């Protein structure tokens, strides 16, 4: 394991995690075995996000002056700064809790307030039970397995939370920058000969035009027009090298309405005319 993937203290796993383009900063932790069978906590708050999945049994929970009874299958996400308390766990009580630090609030679309309540899916509950089995007697590579399952639990929790507002989420909604780059590359390769705009690509990625500018800058160090020009020039140079097509024909193939416009763009990009490049 790397220095970021480690058991830091007796009852914590610490590691970095990225979900849907959100880097969970500083650390992401999962409580280990000794805290799974009870949840007795006086009123307190945290500077990080905290979640709890109730696997079995019941307990009392208090947040923002309101009291609740949590039961098996309940999922609670507690925002930073929210004072909360818990107790009165039943004999069969079992839960898995975890948390993470993030500079911002990725759950704004889920509403305001210090606590978000949801229902844990069957998949999340199964992952939590599997995690519990690794918390028992020492097993080979148990730390690595707990870290892998901890990541899976956290991602599954996020999926459960957002399922209420994203009934049929598109793949692009949870793409990180690396996968977005693949989508962007395919977009330019497929559409470089067309009259395309930033709005077309932003709509494909389900992000705003302003977000697209940031993504392109971080992924390519280029603007939309610069990335489009690069794609067009790469294809034009390939046609000049491998075909006998005339310049006006190539201009049309790579999205230019006139040979003169293509000529100017090509000479500015390569420092020579199309004819000179072909020779």
CSV table of C-alpha atoms in Angstrom, one decimal:
chain,number,residue,atom,x,y,z
A,1,UNK,CA,0.0,0.0,0.0
A,2,UNK,CA,1.1,3.6,-0.6
A,3,UNK,CA,1.4,6.1,2.2
A,4,UNK,CA,-2.1,7.3,1.5
A,5,UNK,CA,-3.6,3.8,1.7
A,6,UNK,CA,-2.9,2.7,5.2
A,7,UNK,CA,-4.3,1.9,8.7
A,8,UNK,CA,-3.4,5.1,10.5
A,9,UNK,CA,-4.9,4.3,13.9
A,10,UNK,CA,-6.5,1.2,15.5
A,11,UNK,CA,-10.0,2.1,14.4
A,12,UNK,CA,-9.5,4.1,11.2
A,13,UNK,CA,-8.7,3.5,7.6
A,14,UNK,CA,-7.4,6.6,5.8
A,15,UNK,CA,-7.0,7.0,2.0
A,16,UNK,CA,-7.9,9.4,-0.8
A,17,UNK,CA,-11.0,8.9,-3.0
A,18,UNK,CA,-12.5,10.6,-6.0
A,19,UNK,CA,-16.2,10.2,-6.9
A,20,UNK,CA,-17.9,11.8,-9.9
A,21,UNK,CA,-15.1,14.4,-10.4
A,22,UNK,CA,-15.1,15.3,-6.7
A,23,UNK,CA,-11.8,14.7,-5.0
A,24,UNK,CA,-12.5,14.0,-1.3
A,25,UNK,CA,-9.7,16.1,0.1
A,26,UNK,CA,-7.3,15.3,3.0
A,27,UNK,CA,-8.7,11.8,3.7
A,28,UNK,CA,-11.6,9.4,3.6
A,29,UNK,CA,-12.1,7.2,6.6
A,30,UNK,CA,-14.2,4.2,7.6
A,31,UNK,CA,-14.8,3.2,11.2
A,32,UNK,CA,-13.6,-0.4,12.0
A,33,UNK,CA,-15.1,-3.2,14.0
A,34,UNK,CA,-15.2,-1.8,17.5
A,35,UNK,CA,-17.6,0.9,16.6
A,36,UNK,CA,-20.0,-1.1,14.4
A,37,UNK,CA,-22.0,-2.7,17.2
A,38,UNK,CA,-22.9,0.5,19.0
A,39,UNK,CA,-23.5,4.2,18.4
A,40,UNK,CA,-23.4,6.0,21.8
A,41,UNK,CA,-22.4,9.6,21.2
A,42,UNK,CA,-23.1,12.8,23.1
A,43,UNK,CA,-24.0,15.9,21.2
A,44,UNK,CA,-21.2,17.0,19.0
A,45,UNK,CA,-20.2,18.2,15.5
A,46,UNK,CA,-17.5,17.6,12.9
A,47,UNK,CA,-15.5,19.6,10.4
A,48,UNK,CA,-16.0,16.8,7.9
A,49,UNK,CA,-18.9,15.0,6.3
A,50,UNK,CA,-20.1,11.8,8.1
A,51,UNK,CA,-22.3,9.0,7.0
A,52,UNK,CA,-23.9,6.0,8.8
A,53,UNK,CA,-25.6,3.0,7.3
A,54,UNK,CA,-27.8,1.1,9.8
A,55,UNK,CA,-27.3,-2.6,8.9
A,56,UNK,CA,-29.6,-4.1,11.6
A,57,UNK,CA,-31.4,-3.1,14.8
A,58,UNK,CA,-32.5,0.4,15.8
A,59,UNK,CA,-31.1,3.5,17.6
A,60,UNK,CA,-32.1,7.0,18.5
A,61,UNK,CA,-30.7,9.9,16.6
A,62,UNK,CA,-30.9,13.6,17.3
A,63,UNK,CA,-29.9,16.4,14.9
A,64,UNK,CA,-30.8,20.1,14.7
A,65,UNK,CA,-33.1,19.8,17.8
A,66,UNK,CA,-35.1,17.0,16.2
A,67,UNK,CA,-35.2,13.4,17.3
A,68,UNK,CA,-35.5,10.3,15.1
A,69,UNK,CA,-35.5,6.6,15.4
A,70,UNK,CA,-33.2,4.9,12.9
A,71,UNK,CA,-33.8,1.4,11.7
A,72,UNK,CA,-32.2,-1.2,9.5
A,73,UNK,CA,-31.7,0.1,6.0
A,74,UNK,CA,-31.6,3.8,6.9
A,75,UNK,CA,-28.8,6.0,5.6
A,76,UNK,CA,-27.8,9.2,7.2
A,77,UNK,CA,-25.4,11.8,5.7
A,78,UNK,CA,-24.3,14.5,8.3
A,79,UNK,CA,-22.9,17.8,7.0
A,80,UNK,CA,-20.0,19.6,8.6
A,81,UNK,CA,-21.0,21.8,11.6
A,82,UNK,CA,-24.2,19.9,12.3
A,83,UNK,CA,-24.6,19.1,16.0
A,84,UNK,CA,-25.9,15.6,16.5
A,85,UNK,CA,-26.2,12.8,19.1
A,86,UNK,CA,-27.1,9.1,19.1
A,87,UNK,CA,-27.8,6.3,21.5
A,88,UNK,CA,-30.3,3.7,22.8
A,89,UNK,CA,-29.0,1.0,20.4
A,90,UNK,CA,-30.8,-2.3,20.3
A,91,UNK,CA,-29.1,-5.6,21.1
A,92,UNK,CA,-29.0,-6.6,17.5
A,93,UNK,CA,-27.7,-3.1,16.4
A,94,UNK,CA,-25.1,-3.0,13.7
A,95,UNK,CA,-24.0,-0.1,11.5
A,96,UNK,CA,-21.1,1.1,9.4
A,97,UNK,CA,-20.0,4.7,9.6
A,98,UNK,CA,-17.5,6.7,7.6
A,99,UNK,CA,-16.7,10.2,6.6
A,100,UNK,CA,-14.6,12.5,4.3
A,101,UNK,CA,-13.3,16.0,4.0
A,102,UNK,CA,-14.2,18.1,0.9
A,103,UNK,CA,-13.8,21.8,0.3
A,104,UNK,CA,-17.4,22.5,-0.7
A,105,UNK,CA,-20.7,20.7,-0.5
A,106,UNK,CA,-21.3,18.0,-3.2
A,107,UNK,CA,-24.9,17.4,-1.9
A,108,UNK,CA,-26.4,20.8,-2.5
A,109,UNK,CA,-29.0,19.5,-5.0
A,110,UNK,CA,-30.2,17.1,-2.3
A,111,UNK,CA,-31.4,20.1,-0.2
A,112,UNK,CA,-30.3,22.2,2.7
A,113,UNK,CA,-30.1,21.4,6.3
A,114,UNK,CA,-27.5,19.6,8.3
A,115,UNK,CA,-28.7,16.0,7.7
A,116,UNK,CA,-29.7,14.1,4.6
A,117,UNK,CA,-31.8,11.0,5.1
A,118,UNK,CA,-32.1,8.2,2.5
A,119,UNK,CA,-32.6,4.5,2.2
A,120,UNK,CA,-29.6,2.2,1.8
A,121,UNK,CA,-29.8,-0.1,-1.2
A,122,UNK,CA,-29.4,-3.9,-0.9
A,123,UNK,CA,-26.0,-3.5,-2.6
A,124,UNK,CA,-24.8,-1.0,0.0
A,125,UNK,CA,-26.0,-3.2,2.9
A,126,UNK,CA,-24.3,-6.2,1.4
A,127,UNK,CA,-21.0,-4.3,1.1
A,128,UNK,CA,-21.3,-3.2,4.7
A,129,UNK,CA,-21.8,-6.7,5.9
A,130,UNK,CA,-18.8,-7.8,3.8
A,131,UNK,CA,-16.7,-5.1,5.3
A,132,UNK,CA,-17.7,-6.3,8.8
A,133,UNK,CA,-16.3,-9.8,8.0
A,134,UNK,CA,-12.9,-8.3,7.4
A,135,UNK,CA,-12.9,-6.5,10.7
A,136,UNK,CA,-12.7,-9.8,12.6
A,137,UNK,CA,-9.7,-12.1,13.1
A,138,UNK,CA,-6.7,-11.2,11.1
A,139,UNK,CA,-6.8,-12.4,7.5
A,140,UNK,CA,-4.2,-12.2,4.7
A,141,UNK,CA,-4.4,-8.8,3.0
A,142,UNK,CA,-7.3,-7.7,5.3
A,143,UNK,CA,-6.2,-4.1,5.3
A,144,UNK,CA,-6.1,-3.9,1.5
A,145,UNK,CA,-9.5,-5.6,1.3
A,146,UNK,CA,-11.0,-3.2,3.8
A,147,UNK,CA,-9.7,-0.2,1.9
A,148,UNK,CA,-11.1,-1.6,-1.4
A,149,UNK,CA,-14.5,-2.3,0.2
A,150,UNK,CA,-14.4,1.0,2.0
A,151,UNK,CA,-14.1,2.8,-1.3
A,152,UNK,CA,-17.0,0.6,-2.7
A,153,UNK,CA,-19.2,1.4,0.3
A,154,UNK,CA,-18.7,5.1,0.0
A,155,UNK,CA,-19.4,5.1,-3.7
A,156,UNK,CA,-22.5,3.0,-3.2
A,157,UNK,CA,-23.7,5.5,-0.5
A,158,UNK,CA,-23.3,8.4,-2.9
A,159,UNK,CA,-25.2,6.4,-5.5
A,160,UNK,CA,-28.0,5.8,-3.0
A,161,UNK,CA,-28.2,9.4,-2.0
A,162,UNK,CA,-28.4,10.7,-5.6
A,163,UNK,CA,-30.8,8.1,-6.8
A,164,UNK,CA,-33.7,10.2,-5.5
A,165,UNK,CA,-32.8,13.1,-7.8
A,166,UNK,CA,-31.2,11.2,-10.7
A,167,UNK,CA,-33.6,8.4,-11.5
A,168,UNK,CA,-31.7,7.5,-14.7
A,169,UNK,CA,-28.3,9.2,-14.4
A,170,UNK,CA,-26.3,9.4,-17.6
A,171,UNK,CA,-22.8,8.0,-17.5
A,172,UNK,CA,-21.4,11.4,-18.1
A,173,UNK,CA,-22.8,12.7,-14.8
A,174,UNK,CA,-20.2,10.7,-12.9
A,175,UNK,CA,-17.3,10.9,-15.2
A,176,UNK,CA,-14.0,12.0,-13.7
A,177,UNK,CA,-11.6,14.1,-15.8
A,178,UNK,CA,-9.8,11.1,-17.3
A,179,UNK,CA,-13.0,9.6,-18.6
A,180,UNK,CA,-14.3,12.9,-19.8
A,181,UNK,CA,-11.1,13.2,-21.9
A,182,UNK,CA,-12.1,10.1,-23.7
A,183,UNK,CA,-15.6,11.5,-24.4
A,184,UNK,CA,-14.1,14.9,-25.5
A,185,UNK,CA,-11.6,13.2,-27.8
A,186,UNK,CA,-14.4,11.2,-29.5
A,187,UNK,CA,-16.5,14.3,-29.8
A,188,UNK,CA,-13.8,16.2,-31.8
A,189,UNK,CA,-12.8,13.2,-33.9
A,190,UNK,CA,-16.4,12.6,-34.9
A,191,UNK,CA,-17.5,16.2,-35.4
A,192,UNK,CA,-14.4,18.2,-36.5
A,193,UNK,CA,-15.8,18.7,-40.0
A,194,UNK,CA,-19.0,20.1,-38.7
A,195,UNK,CA,-19.9,23.6,-37.4
A,196,UNK,CA,-19.8,22.7,-33.7
A,197,UNK,CA,-19.7,24.9,-30.6
A,198,UNK,CA,-18.8,24.8,-26.9
A,199,UNK,CA,-22.5,24.4,-26.2
A,200,UNK,CA,-22.7,21.1,-28.1
A,201,UNK,CA,-19.9,19.6,-26.1
A,202,UNK,CA,-21.1,21.0,-22.8
A,203,UNK,CA,-24.5,19.5,-23.4
A,204,UNK,CA,-22.9,16.1,-24.1
A,205,UNK,CA,-21.0,16.2,-20.8
A,206,UNK,CA,-24.0,17.6,-18.9
A,207,UNK,CA,-22.0,20.5,-17.6
A,208,UNK,CA,-22.2,24.2,-18.0
A,209,UNK,CA,-20.2,26.1,-20.6
A,210,UNK,CA,-18.1,27.7,-17.8
A,211,UNK,CA,-17.3,24.2,-16.4
A,212,UNK,CA,-16.3,23.1,-19.9
A,213,UNK,CA,-13.8,25.9,-20.2
A,214,UNK,CA,-12.2,24.7,-17.0
A,215,UNK,CA,-12.2,21.0,-18.0
A,216,UNK,CA,-10.6,21.7,-21.4
A,217,UNK,CA,-7.9,23.9,-19.7
A,218,UNK,CA,-7.1,21.2,-17.1
A,219,UNK,CA,-7.2,18.3,-19.5
A,220,UNK,CA,-5.5,19.9,-22.6
A,221,UNK,CA,-4.3,23.3,-21.7
A,222,UNK,CA,-6.4,24.6,-24.6
A,223,UNK,CA,-9.6,26.3,-25.3
A,224,UNK,CA,-12.5,24.7,-27.3
A,225,UNK,CA,-11.4,26.5,-30.5
A,226,UNK,CA,-7.7,25.5,-30.0
A,227,UNK,CA,-8.7,21.9,-29.5
A,228,UNK,CA,-10.9,21.9,-32.6
A,229,UNK,CA,-8.2,23.6,-34.7
A,230,UNK,CA,-5.7,21.0,-33.5
A,231,UNK,CA,-8.0,18.1,-34.6
A,232,UNK,CA,-8.7,19.7,-38.0
A,233,UNK,CA,-5.0,20.3,-38.7
A,234,UNK,CA,-4.0,16.8,-37.7
A,235,UNK,CA,-6.5,15.3,-40.1
A,236,UNK,CA,-5.7,17.8,-42.9
A,237,UNK,CA,-2.0,17.0,-42.6
A,238,UNK,CA,-2.7,13.3,-42.8
A,239,UNK,CA,-4.8,13.8,-46.0
A,240,UNK,CA,-2.0,15.9,-47.5
A,241,UNK,CA,0.6,13.2,-46.8
A,242,UNK,CA,-1.5,10.1,-47.8
A,243,UNK,CA,-3.8,11.3,-50.6
A,244,UNK,CA,-3.7,13.2,-53.8
A,245,UNK,CA,-6.8,15.3,-53.0
A,246,UNK,CA,-6.8,18.9,-53.9
A,247,UNK,CA,-6.5,21.6,-51.3
A,248,UNK,CA,-10.1,22.8,-51.8
A,249,UNK,CA,-11.4,19.2,-51.3
A,250,UNK,CA,-9.4,18.8,-48.1
A,251,UNK,CA,-10.6,22.1,-46.8
A,252,UNK,CA,-14.2,20.8,-47.1
A,253,UNK,CA,-13.3,17.5,-45.4
A,254,UNK,CA,-12.0,19.3,-42.3
A,255,UNK,CA,-14.8,21.8,-41.8
A,256,UNK,CA,-13.8,24.9,-43.8
A,257,UNK,CA,-16.3,26.7,-46.0
A,258,UNK,CA,-13.6,28.1,-48.3
A,259,UNK,CA,-10.1,27.1,-49.5
A,260,UNK,CA,-8.8,30.6,-48.5
A,261,UNK,CA,-9.9,30.1,-44.8
A,262,UNK,CA,-8.3,26.7,-44.7
A,263,UNK,CA,-5.1,28.1,-46.3
A,264,UNK,CA,-4.8,30.8,-43.7
A,265,UNK,CA,-5.5,28.5,-40.8
A,266,UNK,CA,-3.0,25.8,-42.0
A,267,UNK,CA,-0.2,28.3,-42.7
A,268,UNK,CA,-0.7,29.9,-39.2
A,269,UNK,CA,-0.7,26.5,-37.5
A,270,UNK,CA,2.2,24.8,-39.4
A,271,UNK,CA,4.2,27.8,-40.6
A,272,UNK,CA,3.9,26.7,-44.2
A,273,UNK,CA,1.3,26.4,-46.9
A,274,UNK,CA,-0.5,23.1,-47.6
A,275,UNK,CA,1.4,22.7,-50.8
A,276,UNK,CA,4.8,23.2,-49.1
A,277,UNK,CA,3.7,20.7,-46.4
A,278,UNK,CA,2.8,18.1,-49.0
A,279,UNK,CA,6.2,18.5,-50.8
